[in-house]
Amino acid sequence: MTKVAMDSSEIASGTMRCDLAQARADFPILRTHVNGHPLAYLDNAATTQKPDAVIDAEADFYRNANANVHRGVHALSQRATDAYEAARHKVRSFINAHADAEIIFARGTTEAINLVAQGFAEPRLAAGDEVIVSAMEHHSNIVPWQMACRRTGAVLRVVPVDDAGEFDLDAYAELLNARTRLVAVTHLSNALGTITPVRRIIDLAHARGVPVLVDGAQAVSHLPIDVRALDCDFYAFSAHKLYGPTGIGVLYGKTEHLQAMTPCQGGGDMIRSVSFDATEYNELPYRLEAGTPHIAGVVGLGAALDYVSAIGIDRIAAHESELLHYATRQVTGIPGLRIVGTAAEKAGILSFTLAGIHPHDIGTMLDDCGIAIRAGHHCAMPLMQRLGVDGTARASFALYNTHDDVDRLVAGIRRVCATLRS
Ligand code: 7TS
């Protein structure tokens, strides 16, 4: 694994670029050619690529430790259980949770949010109660609340965003009221890159005794996360956006909230005893993890956390921020290019439109040059409507991206303009 050692003078002088270029070598897929060109992978907000350390950890688990967890008395089962619980401990320390039992493994951010909507919110919602989300949420942090509201007669209230894509704190403070039962908000917008003022959002909600779920799907790979400093009630993220495997993610919850949740799924592992008359549920975290979990995925997530921690999330953030500023400078002035999302606090994401050119055509023409970006509504259709666009083209950065990736993106955009506007 690449150990990247840098200090602030290296960051300032730009030599960090070279060190992180070494980290690129840890990601075998980045040596792929696409349409005859070396891959420039700039679709990291959708999913990040995986380093050898993660791929090897999963393969090694299947080769040397595969067994079911928490059940067998035999050595392999113990080995699998140890690996699974060691990864839970790594997650706890990565986000600074209070206890391992506050870490629930789920399939991803989407499942984690649904667990809270169904198991925590729904039993507490009555007709006329309110749930607050923002206008820049991913569909995964809208639809579960809509469903819970529909089933209970509660009402979804929406915090507006301004033209720059900033969260409107004043409007939020006014929306909070005695009927508010829960606030669910993204930490970092996947469509715009806006970092929301989560700490203020949480403080204002707590002043009224309202719990807050933070959707950390994007933030977790770009910002240091400290759930105790944030004092959030729930925090959800997916491993696959953090250099880990698909199919696995995390729901963090404060112990008292997780304890109070109704398990949405019943089955193996989540029980202490079962009879046809009564079933007693297991203790946390197992009572919210029914059935055989994605054990190899959890092991892979643990390896991803080790990998990211060895580099340092602060250094990754500094590198990505430098790339984002560089890219923003390079595209500014391209005729007809509008940057969508110009919040003061941004990370990792450059969303844009080109006048008269459909985002899908931008994405397709860049792909011809081996440049992978995302085009469309980014599962944030209400936000697109608010900003008056059908969709955007989106380049999103990760630790392994380089200035060369950005230069190729910018040259590609200029080529798209020259070709489709001629
Ligand atoms: N929340 C946010 C802020 C996201 O960006 C995403 C995925 C999700 C929730 C859902 O995560 P999942 O792992 O459960 O699917 N965002 C994107 C994206 O921007 N492009 O593809 C997936």
Coordinates of C-alpha atoms and ligand atoms in Angstrom, one line a residue:
M1 CA 0.0 0.0 0.0
T2 CA 1.2 3.5 -0.8
K3 CA 2.1 5.5 2.3
V4 CA 1.7 9.2 1.4
A5 CA 3.7 11.5 3.7
M6 CA 3.2 15.2 3.1
D7 CA 3.2 18.4 5.1
S8 CA 1.5 21.7 4.4
S9 CA 4.6 23.1 2.6
E10 CA 4.4 20.2 0.2
I11 CA 0.7 20.8 -0.3
A12 CA 1.4 24.5 -0.9
S13 CA 4.2 23.8 -3.4
G14 CA 2.2 21.3 -5.3
T15 CA 4.7 18.4 -4.8
M16 CA 1.8 16.5 -3.2
R17 CA 0.6 15.8 -6.7
C18 CA 3.5 13.5 -7.3
D19 CA 3.0 11.6 -4.1
L20 CA -0.7 11.0 -4.8
A21 CA 0.3 10.0 -8.3
Q22 CA 2.0 7.1 -6.6
A23 CA -1.3 6.2 -4.9
R24 CA -2.8 5.8 -8.4
A25 CA -0.7 2.7 -8.8
D26 CA -2.7 1.1 -6.0
F27 CA -5.8 1.1 -8.2
P28 CA -5.4 -1.5 -11.0
I29 CA -8.4 -0.4 -13.0
L30 CA -6.8 3.0 -13.6
R31 CA -4.4 1.3 -16.0
T32 CA -7.4 0.4 -18.2
H33 CA -7.7 2.0 -21.7
V34 CA -11.2 3.1 -22.8
N35 CA -11.9 3.8 -26.4
G36 CA -8.2 3.7 -27.1
H37 CA -7.3 6.2 -24.4
P38 CA -6.0 5.9 -20.9
L39 CA -8.9 6.0 -18.5
A40 CA -9.6 9.4 -16.8
Y41 CA -12.1 8.4 -14.2
L42 CA -14.1 11.4 -13.0
D43 CA -17.3 9.7 -11.9
N44 CA -16.3 9.1 -8.3
A45 CA -19.5 10.5 -6.8
A46 CA -21.2 7.5 -8.3
T47 CA -18.7 5.1 -7.1
T48 CA -14.9 5.1 -6.4
Q49 CA -12.4 2.7 -7.8
K50 CA -10.9 0.1 -5.5
P51 CA -7.2 -0.3 -4.4
D52 CA -5.4 -3.6 -4.4
A53 CA -5.6 -3.6 -0.6
V54 CA -9.4 -3.8 -0.8
I55 CA -9.6 -6.3 -3.6
D56 CA -7.0 -8.5 -1.9
A57 CA -8.7 -8.3 1.5
E58 CA -12.0 -9.6 0.0
A59 CA -10.3 -12.3 -2.0
D60 CA -8.1 -13.3 1.0
F61 CA -11.2 -13.6 3.2
Y62 CA -12.8 -16.0 0.7
R63 CA -9.5 -17.9 0.4
N64 CA -8.6 -18.2 4.0
A65 CA -11.4 -17.3 6.4
N66 CA -14.7 -17.9 4.8
A67 CA -17.4 -19.1 7.2
N68 CA -20.6 -17.7 8.6
V69 CA -20.3 -15.3 11.6
H70 CA -21.6 -15.5 15.1
R71 CA -22.8 -19.1 14.8
G72 CA -20.1 -21.7 14.5
V73 CA -17.9 -23.1 17.2
H74 CA -15.3 -24.1 14.6
A75 CA -12.1 -22.1 13.9
L76 CA -13.0 -20.7 10.6
S77 CA -16.3 -19.3 11.9
Q78 CA -14.3 -17.6 14.7
R79 CA -11.9 -16.2 12.2
A80 CA -14.7 -14.8 10.1
T81 CA -16.4 -13.4 13.2
D82 CA -13.2 -11.8 14.4
A83 CA -12.6 -10.2 10.9
Y84 CA -16.2 -8.9 10.8
E85 CA -16.2 -7.4 14.3
A86 CA -12.7 -5.9 13.7
A87 CA -14.1 -4.0 10.7
R88 CA -17.0 -2.8 12.9
H89 CA -14.4 -1.5 15.3
K90 CA -12.5 0.3 12.5
V91 CA -15.7 2.0 11.4
R92 CA -16.4 3.1 15.0
S93 CA -13.0 4.7 15.2
F94 CA -13.1 6.2 11.7
I95 CA -16.3 8.2 12.5
N96 CA -15.5 8.5 16.2
A97 CA -18.7 6.8 17.4
H98 CA -19.0 6.0 21.1
A99 CA -19.3 2.3 20.8
D100 CA -19.1 -0.6 18.3
A101 CA -22.7 -1.4 19.0
E102 CA -23.7 2.0 17.4
I103 CA -22.4 0.7 14.0
I104 CA -25.1 -1.2 12.0
F105 CA -24.1 -2.8 8.7
A106 CA -26.6 -2.3 5.9
R107 CA -26.4 -2.6 2.1
G108 CA -25.6 1.1 1.7
T109 CA -26.8 4.6 2.4
T110 CA -30.2 3.9 0.8
E111 CA -30.9 0.9 3.0
A112 CA -29.6 2.7 6.1
I113 CA -32.0 5.7 5.6
N114 CA -34.9 3.3 4.9
L115 CA -34.1 1.5 8.2
V116 CA -34.4 4.8 10.1
A117 CA -37.5 5.9 8.1
Q118 CA -39.3 2.6 8.8
G119 CA -37.9 1.5 12.1
F120 CA -37.5 4.9 13.9
A121 CA -39.6 7.6 12.2
E122 CA -42.7 5.7 11.2
P123 CA -43.7 4.4 14.7
R124 CA -43.3 8.0 16.0
L125 CA -45.2 9.8 13.2
A126 CA -48.8 10.8 13.5
A127 CA -51.1 12.7 11.1
G128 CA -50.0 16.4 10.9
D129 CA -46.4 15.7 12.1
E130 CA -43.6 17.0 10.0
V131 CA -40.3 15.7 8.6
I132 CA -37.8 18.2 7.2
V133 CA -35.5 17.5 4.3
S134 CA -33.6 20.0 2.0
A135 CA -34.2 20.7 -1.7
M136 CA -30.8 19.3 -2.5
E137 CA -31.3 15.8 -1.3
H138 CA -30.6 12.6 -3.3
H139 CA -33.7 10.6 -4.0
S140 CA -32.5 8.2 -1.4
N141 CA -33.0 10.9 1.3
I142 CA -36.4 12.0 0.0
V143 CA -38.4 8.9 -1.0
P144 CA -38.1 6.9 2.2
W145 CA -39.5 10.0 4.1
Q146 CA -42.2 10.5 1.6
M147 CA -43.2 6.8 2.1
A148 CA -43.2 7.2 5.9
C149 CA -45.3 10.4 5.6
R150 CA -47.8 8.8 3.2
R151 CA -48.3 5.8 5.6
T152 CA -48.8 8.0 8.7
G153 CA -50.4 11.2 7.4
A154 CA -47.3 13.2 8.3
V155 CA -46.1 16.0 6.0
L156 CA -42.7 16.5 4.3
R157 CA -41.3 20.0 4.6
V158 CA -38.5 21.2 2.3
V159 CA -35.7 23.7 3.1
P160 CA -35.0 25.8 0.1
V161 CA -31.6 26.3 -1.5
D162 CA -30.5 29.5 -3.2
D163 CA -29.2 30.0 -6.7
A164 CA -25.7 29.1 -5.7
G165 CA -26.9 25.9 -4.1
E166 CA -26.5 27.0 -0.5
F167 CA -28.7 25.6 2.2
D168 CA -31.1 28.3 3.5
L169 CA -30.5 28.3 7.3
D170 CA -33.0 31.1 8.0
A171 CA -35.8 29.3 6.1
Y172 CA -34.8 26.1 8.0
A173 CA -35.0 27.8 11.4
E174 CA -38.5 29.0 10.4
L175 CA -39.6 25.6 9.3
L176 CA -38.7 23.9 12.6
N177 CA -41.7 23.9 14.8
A178 CA -43.6 21.9 17.5
R179 CA -44.8 19.3 14.9
T180 CA -41.3 18.6 13.5
R181 CA -40.3 15.0 14.4
L182 CA -37.1 14.5 12.4
V183 CA -34.7 16.3 10.1
A184 CA -32.9 14.4 7.3
V185 CA -30.2 16.3 5.5
T186 CA -27.2 15.7 3.2
H187 CA -23.7 16.5 4.5
L188 CA -22.4 17.1 0.9
S189 CA -24.6 17.4 -2.2
N190 CA -23.9 14.8 -4.8
A191 CA -25.1 17.0 -7.6
L192 CA -23.5 20.3 -6.6
G193 CA -20.7 19.6 -4.2
T194 CA -22.2 22.0 -1.6
I195 CA -21.1 21.2 2.0
T196 CA -24.1 21.9 4.2
P197 CA -23.8 23.6 7.6
V198 CA -24.7 20.3 9.4
R199 CA -23.4 21.4 12.8
R200 CA -25.8 24.4 12.8
I201 CA -28.6 22.3 11.4
I202 CA -28.2 19.8 14.2
D203 CA -27.9 22.5 16.9
L204 CA -31.1 24.2 15.8
A205 CA -33.0 20.9 15.6
H206 CA -31.7 19.8 19.0
A207 CA -32.8 23.0 20.6
R208 CA -36.3 21.7 19.9
G209 CA -35.5 18.1 20.8
V210 CA -35.7 17.0 17.2
P211 CA -33.3 14.2 16.0
V212 CA -31.3 14.6 12.8
L213 CA -30.2 12.0 10.3
V214 CA -27.2 13.0 8.2
D215 CA -26.8 11.5 4.7
G216 CA -23.0 11.1 4.5
A217 CA -22.8 9.2 1.2
Q218 CA -20.6 11.8 -0.4
A219 CA -19.1 13.5 2.6
V220 CA -17.4 10.4 4.0
S221 CA -14.8 10.3 1.3
H222 CA -14.1 14.0 1.2
L223 CA -14.3 15.2 4.8
P224 CA -13.2 14.0 8.2
I225 CA -16.3 12.7 10.0
D226 CA -16.7 12.9 13.7
V227 CA -20.3 11.9 14.7
R228 CA -19.7 12.8 18.3
A229 CA -18.5 16.3 17.4
L230 CA -21.4 16.7 15.0
D231 CA -23.8 15.3 17.7
C232 CA -25.9 13.8 14.9
D233 CA -28.4 11.2 15.8
F234 CA -27.9 9.0 12.7
Y235 CA -25.2 9.1 10.0
A236 CA -25.5 6.9 6.9
F237 CA -22.8 6.1 4.2
S238 CA -21.9 3.5 1.6
A239 CA -18.5 1.7 1.4
H240 CA -18.4 1.9 -2.4
K241 CA -18.0 5.7 -2.4
L242 CA -15.1 5.3 0.0
Y243 CA -12.9 3.0 -2.1
G244 CA -14.6 0.0 -0.5
P245 CA -16.9 -2.7 -2.0
T246 CA -20.4 -2.3 -3.3
G247 CA -23.3 -3.9 -1.4
I248 CA -22.2 -2.7 2.1
G249 CA -22.7 0.4 4.1
V250 CA -23.2 1.8 7.6
L251 CA -25.9 3.2 9.7
Y252 CA -24.5 4.9 12.7
G253 CA -27.0 5.7 15.4
K254 CA -26.9 6.9 19.0
T255 CA -27.4 3.9 21.3
E256 CA -30.7 5.2 22.7
H257 CA -32.2 5.7 19.2
L258 CA -31.0 2.3 17.9
Q259 CA -32.3 0.7 21.1
A260 CA -35.7 2.4 20.5
M261 CA -35.9 1.3 16.9
T262 CA -38.3 -1.4 15.7
P263 CA -36.4 -4.0 13.7
C264 CA -37.7 -3.8 10.1
Q265 CA -36.5 -7.3 9.3
G266 CA -36.8 -10.4 11.4
G267 CA -34.7 -13.5 10.9
G268 CA -31.4 -15.2 12.1
D269 CA -28.9 -13.4 14.2
M270 CA -31.3 -10.6 15.3
I271 CA -33.0 -12.8 18.0
R272 CA -32.1 -14.0 21.4
S273 CA -34.8 -16.6 21.6
V274 CA -37.8 -17.6 19.4
S275 CA -40.9 -19.5 20.2
F276 CA -44.3 -19.4 18.5
D277 CA -45.6 -17.4 21.4
A278 CA -43.0 -14.7 21.7
T279 CA -39.6 -13.7 20.2
E280 CA -37.0 -11.9 22.2
Y281 CA -34.7 -9.7 20.1
N282 CA -30.9 -9.7 20.4
E283 CA -28.9 -6.8 21.7
L284 CA -27.4 -4.1 19.6
P285 CA -26.0 -4.1 16.9
Y286 CA -27.2 -7.6 16.0
R287 CA -30.9 -6.9 16.5
L288 CA -30.8 -4.6 13.5
E289 CA -28.8 -7.0 11.3
A290 CA -31.1 -9.8 10.3
G291 CA -29.7 -12.8 8.3
T292 CA -26.2 -13.6 7.1
P293 CA -24.5 -10.3 6.4
H294 CA -22.2 -9.3 3.6
I295 CA -19.2 -10.5 5.5
A296 CA -16.6 -10.2 2.8
G297 CA -17.9 -6.7 2.0
V298 CA -17.5 -5.7 5.6
V299 CA -13.9 -7.0 5.5
G300 CA -13.3 -5.0 2.3
L301 CA -14.8 -1.9 4.0
G302 CA -12.3 -2.4 6.9
A303 CA -9.4 -2.6 4.4
A304 CA -10.7 0.6 2.7
L305 CA -10.7 2.4 6.0
D306 CA -7.2 1.3 6.7
Y307 CA -6.2 2.5 3.3
V308 CA -7.8 5.9 3.6
S309 CA -6.5 6.4 7.1
A310 CA -2.9 5.6 6.1
I311 CA -3.1 8.4 3.5
G312 CA -5.1 10.7 5.8
I313 CA -8.5 12.1 5.0
D314 CA -7.2 15.6 5.5
R315 CA -4.6 15.1 2.8
I316 CA -7.1 13.6 0.5
A317 CA -9.4 16.6 1.1
A318 CA -6.6 19.1 0.5
H319 CA -5.7 17.3 -2.8
E320 CA -9.3 17.2 -4.0
S321 CA -9.9 20.8 -3.1
E322 CA -6.8 21.9 -5.0
L323 CA -8.1 19.9 -8.0
L324 CA -11.6 21.3 -7.8
H325 CA -10.2 24.9 -7.7
Y326 CA -7.9 24.1 -10.6
A327 CA -10.7 22.6 -12.6
T328 CA -13.0 25.5 -11.8
R329 CA -10.4 28.0 -13.0
Q330 CA -9.8 26.1 -16.2
V331 CA -13.5 25.9 -17.2
T332 CA -14.3 29.4 -16.3
G333 CA -14.6 31.4 -19.5
I334 CA -15.5 28.5 -21.8
P335 CA -18.3 30.1 -23.8
G336 CA -21.8 29.0 -22.7
L337 CA -20.4 27.0 -19.7
R338 CA -22.4 27.5 -16.5
I339 CA -21.1 26.0 -13.3
V340 CA -24.1 24.6 -11.4
G341 CA -23.4 24.9 -7.7
T342 CA -21.2 27.8 -6.6
A343 CA -21.5 27.5 -2.8
A344 CA -18.7 29.0 -0.7
E345 CA -18.1 25.6 0.9
K346 CA -17.7 22.9 -1.7
A347 CA -15.9 19.6 -2.1
G348 CA -15.0 17.2 -4.8
I349 CA -17.7 18.0 -7.4
L350 CA -17.8 20.2 -10.5
S351 CA -21.3 20.2 -12.1
F352 CA -21.9 22.2 -15.3
T353 CA -24.1 22.8 -18.3
L354 CA -23.1 23.9 -21.8
A355 CA -25.6 26.2 -23.5
G356 CA -27.4 24.3 -26.3
I357 CA -25.8 21.0 -25.7
H358 CA -27.5 18.1 -23.8
P359 CA -25.5 16.8 -20.8
H360 CA -25.7 13.2 -22.3
D361 CA -24.0 14.4 -25.4
I362 CA -21.2 15.9 -23.3
G363 CA -20.9 12.6 -21.4
T364 CA -20.9 10.5 -24.6
M365 CA -18.3 12.6 -26.4
L366 CA -16.0 12.7 -23.4
D367 CA -16.3 8.9 -23.1
D368 CA -15.0 8.7 -26.7
C369 CA -11.8 10.2 -25.3
G370 CA -11.6 7.9 -22.3
I371 CA -13.0 10.4 -19.8
A372 CA -15.7 9.1 -17.5
I373 CA -18.1 11.7 -16.1
R374 CA -21.8 11.5 -15.1
A375 CA -24.6 13.2 -17.0
G376 CA -28.2 13.6 -16.0
H377 CA -30.2 14.5 -12.9
H378 CA -27.9 12.7 -10.5
C379 CA -31.0 11.3 -8.6
A380 CA -31.8 14.8 -7.5
M381 CA -34.7 15.7 -9.7
P382 CA -36.3 18.3 -7.3
L383 CA -32.9 20.1 -7.2
M384 CA -32.6 20.2 -11.0
Q385 CA -36.1 21.7 -11.2
R386 CA -35.2 24.3 -8.6
L387 CA -32.1 25.3 -10.5
G388 CA -33.9 25.3 -13.8
V389 CA -31.9 22.6 -15.6
D390 CA -32.9 19.2 -16.9
G391 CA -29.6 17.8 -15.8
T392 CA -25.9 18.6 -15.7
A393 CA -22.6 17.1 -16.6
R394 CA -20.7 16.2 -13.5
A395 CA -17.0 15.6 -12.9
S396 CA -16.2 14.3 -9.4
F397 CA -12.8 13.9 -7.9
A398 CA -11.0 11.2 -5.8
L399 CA -7.6 10.9 -4.2
Y400 CA -6.1 9.3 -7.4
N401 CA -7.2 12.1 -9.8
T402 CA -4.5 14.3 -11.3
H403 CA -4.1 17.7 -13.0
D404 CA -3.7 15.7 -16.2
D405 CA -7.2 14.2 -15.7
V406 CA -8.5 17.8 -15.3
D407 CA -6.5 19.0 -18.4
R408 CA -8.0 16.2 -20.5
L409 CA -11.5 17.0 -19.2
V410 CA -11.1 20.7 -20.1
A411 CA -9.7 19.9 -23.6
G412 CA -12.6 17.4 -24.0
I413 CA -15.2 20.1 -23.1
R414 CA -13.6 22.5 -25.6
R415 CA -13.8 19.7 -28.3
V416 CA -17.5 19.1 -27.5
C417 CA -18.2 22.8 -27.9
A418 CA -16.2 23.0 -31.2
T419 CA -17.9 19.9 -32.6
L420 CA -21.5 20.4 -31.6
R421 CA -21.6 24.1 -32.1
S422 CA -19.9 24.2 -35.5
Ligands
7TS1 N1 -27.1 10.0 -0.8 C1 -26.3 10.7 -1.6 C2 -25.9 12.1 -1.2 C3 -25.7 10.1 -2.7 O1 -24.8 10.7 -3.4 C4 -26.1 8.7 -3.0 C5 -25.6 8.1 -4.2 C6 -26.9 8.1 -2.1 C7 -27.5 8.7 -1.1 C8 -27.3 6.6 -2.3 O2 -26.2 5.8 -2.1 P1 -26.3 4.3 -2.4 O3 -24.9 3.8 -2.2 O4 -27.2 3.7 -1.4 O5 -26.8 4.1 -3.8 N2 -25.2 8.9 -5.3 C9 -24.9 8.6 -6.6 C10 -24.5 9.6 -7.5 O6 -24.4 10.7 -7.3 N3 -24.4 8.9 -8.7 O7 -24.7 7.6 -8.5 C11 -25.0 7.4 -7.2

